[in-house]
Amino acid sequence: MDLEGGLSSGPSKRDSWRAVLSLAYQSLGVVYGDLSTSPLYVYKSTFAQDIQHSETNEEIYGVLSFVFWTLTLVPLLKYVFIVLRADDNGEGGTFALYSLLCRHARVGFLPNGQLADEELSAYKKGDGVGSGGGRRAEAAARVRRLLEKHQVLQRCLLVLALIGTCMVVGDGVLTPALSVFSAVSGLELSVSREQHKYVEVPVACLILVCLFALQHYGTHRVGFLFAPIIITWLLCISVIGVYNIFHWNPHVYRALSPYYMYKFLKKTQRGGWMSLGGILLCITGSEAMFADLGHFSQLSIKIAFTFVVYPSLILAYMGQAAYLSRHHTIESDYRIGFYVSVPERIRWPVLAIAILAAVVGSQAIITGTFSIIKQCSALGCFPRVKIIHTSSKVHGQIYIPEINWILMVMCLAVTVGFRDTKRMGNASGLAVITVMLVTTCLMSLVIVLCWHKSIFAAVCFILFFGTIEVLYFSASLIKFLEGAWVPIALSFIFMIIMYVWHYGTLKKYEFDVQNKVSINWLLSLGPTLGIVRVKGIGLIHTELVSGIPAIFSHFVTNLPAFHQVLIFLCIKSVQVPFVRPEERFLVSRIGPKEYRLYRCIVRYGYHDVHKDDLEFEKDLVCSVAEFVRSGGSEPNSIVAESAKDEERMAVVGAGVRLCKEDGEPADVTSPSDSREIQSPVIATRKKVRFMLPESPKMGAGVREELQELMEAREAGMAFILGHSYVRAKSGSGWFKRLVIDVVYDFLRRNSRGPGYAVSIPHASTLEVGMIYHV
């Protein structure tokens, strides 16, 4: 038996390592495209204006030393060994860190949160680095109480996360322009400088237009080419670097000593400090290692960077420095770029590979921008947009038409407006370093609140990495008039959009809560609600997780008939990346069973894919049916809503199936607990029949209610939606009227409706206008 166990464990380990290496290979094309193309423009941006390359080589050696230690400390030490461990159930990025903090400190910004959400399996994440002792837990409790007590700190935390998110979006505009323009700049060595001006910009713009125009096909169609292109590029720059080192200056390795950084700053002083904005570009794309964590594993990303990307970049920068140390006559920014160190015989093939690598790197940041916009929209911080999933097999590959064309226009504007890598580099550098600063600040809180480490460890983390990043941030910010204003302007615009949308959404929800109808009023109407009940199911969309929405009273008061089964449907996002199917539905009854009123709350994570119409309709009806069959119909059921208790609901997930596919028998099992009820998980089919199971344990009341539910389902479903008009209430100040009546109203009118965004099934839709005075 031991022998068999040993034989069986061998292939399993080999398979696991094969899977890790396969993910590492794929990550090269998705994660490291931007970072790998940084040698195209780092030295050119650094020596553009602030410093000059002299015969002593102190400048080039100092720059190489800065590049080496920046790559070592920030991407390698900070991200690979520390930040990657702060994942949110496998997901990374700025909002993932913020979501993690919200769940550990109750500083969440979602207004419709429930205590039931905290029971989700993905809600509480185990400490990634181990639990701390009593003092550390006490320190975490103090920080938690401080954050929960002061709303100002909670708003600062939200603004900080939004700033990081906006800078990522700004980077989605700047990185494609910088990468493609730098790659195309290799033409300057083959044509005269006068002709080059008229060739470089049109070619770069043409490539960018093609890049954005092909986004709707999805990266999965050409994704298999990404990794080979980046591997070829890394191999190319590594070989060229090794050749330049041995051919021009084998002793260039001495510049890796930190002493050369001191000599560099001592000689160049203010000019050297300002040139750090160009050196900063060597770590552009490092944030992608954390942001794309959900598509790969920690180990695969670490292996790819540590053993492939990092050594290749170091060899590339050393090779360029070795070449420049023996060629002091090319001190102008026109001749100090990457291509000048490439042997003339292979310059054209390298140019072609560089353009392909730049396109791959741009593709990664564009896809990342789509992903973070989707995440912000799901969490109520961005207007609802059309989201198209371009791959049914690969999670996370999405396309947002509106954002794609906005990015393209902005990207072309930056390319045509700047026309040089210097100002593009200044703009991109500020966006990159701002995102890293935000990550450092949020990580310091994660270390205390989530990892239960000491406050001293968090302070050391933020002081060490924060000092490095503040130094680069100041060098980038000083270039405000030379291009650095672009990411600030873009972030300011997106920040206004996101914060106004969040503010308006929050005020609208507060108005719903204040004006919801009392259940006592509903109970006074009687089982018929005072009107005629017609066949069918009525889905009343509401943002409320408890109580009766105000639009329902409008219907009851003004319409002569209503559906025999009413479901108050709330589809909401929770602060976890994914919700398991068996935990997705919360179902309860409103009032006595004769009323046939139910509340169903459907929970999605911020990375979940919303189901299509037929599948959602099937799961919704089956969940309500399972709730009825498993005890929800009892008059004194603990999961029924009453006037005193509206929050107790049943979790409905995978178990008994009251729905049957064609040719498949319906099966029945008995629930083990009436409070934690398992609901149906059914394969996606086009035709589903709802069958009443033959069960001797089923009472007459349950059978009657299920029969009525299935008859109503066969009669059809109608989706009832409140069409809102939000206005600032009388007496509001001019600023609030501007925010609500102008900005939020404009965003609301130009965003997708909730029915489309959540893909709710409906045979017919009825909208009722309501004016919200907030």
GROMACS .gro file of N, CA and C in nm, residues 45 49 100 103 250 283 384 454 750:
model
   27
   45SER      N    1   1.498   5.853  -2.170
   45SER     CA    2   1.423   5.948  -2.086
   45SER      C    3   1.511   6.006  -1.976
   49GLN      N    4   1.734   6.555  -2.070
   49GLN     CA    5   1.761   6.698  -2.051
   49GLN      C    6   1.835   6.727  -1.921
  100LEU      N    7  -1.017   4.376   0.110
  100LEU     CA    8  -0.966   4.295   0.221
  100LEU      C    9  -0.970   4.374   0.351
  103ARG      N   10  -1.330   4.423   0.497
  103ARG     CA   11  -1.389   4.307   0.564
  103ARG      C   12  -1.326   4.283   0.701
  250PRO      N   13   3.372   4.483  -2.003
  250PRO     CA   14   3.345   4.370  -1.912
  250PRO      C   15   3.340   4.410  -1.765
  283ILE      N   16   1.061   5.032  -1.377
  283ILE     CA   17   0.970   4.944  -1.302
  283ILE      C   18   0.825   4.963  -1.346
  384ARG      N   19  -2.254   5.224  -1.465
  384ARG     CA   20  -2.269   5.094  -1.528
  384ARG      C   21  -2.237   5.102  -1.676
  454SER      N   22   0.302   4.327   1.410
  454SER     CA   23   0.314   4.443   1.497
  454SER      C   24   0.307   4.573   1.417
  750ASN      N   25  -2.646   5.861  -1.902
  750ASN     CA   26  -2.557   5.806  -2.004
  750ASN      C   27  -2.494   5.673  -1.963
   0.00000   0.00000   0.00000
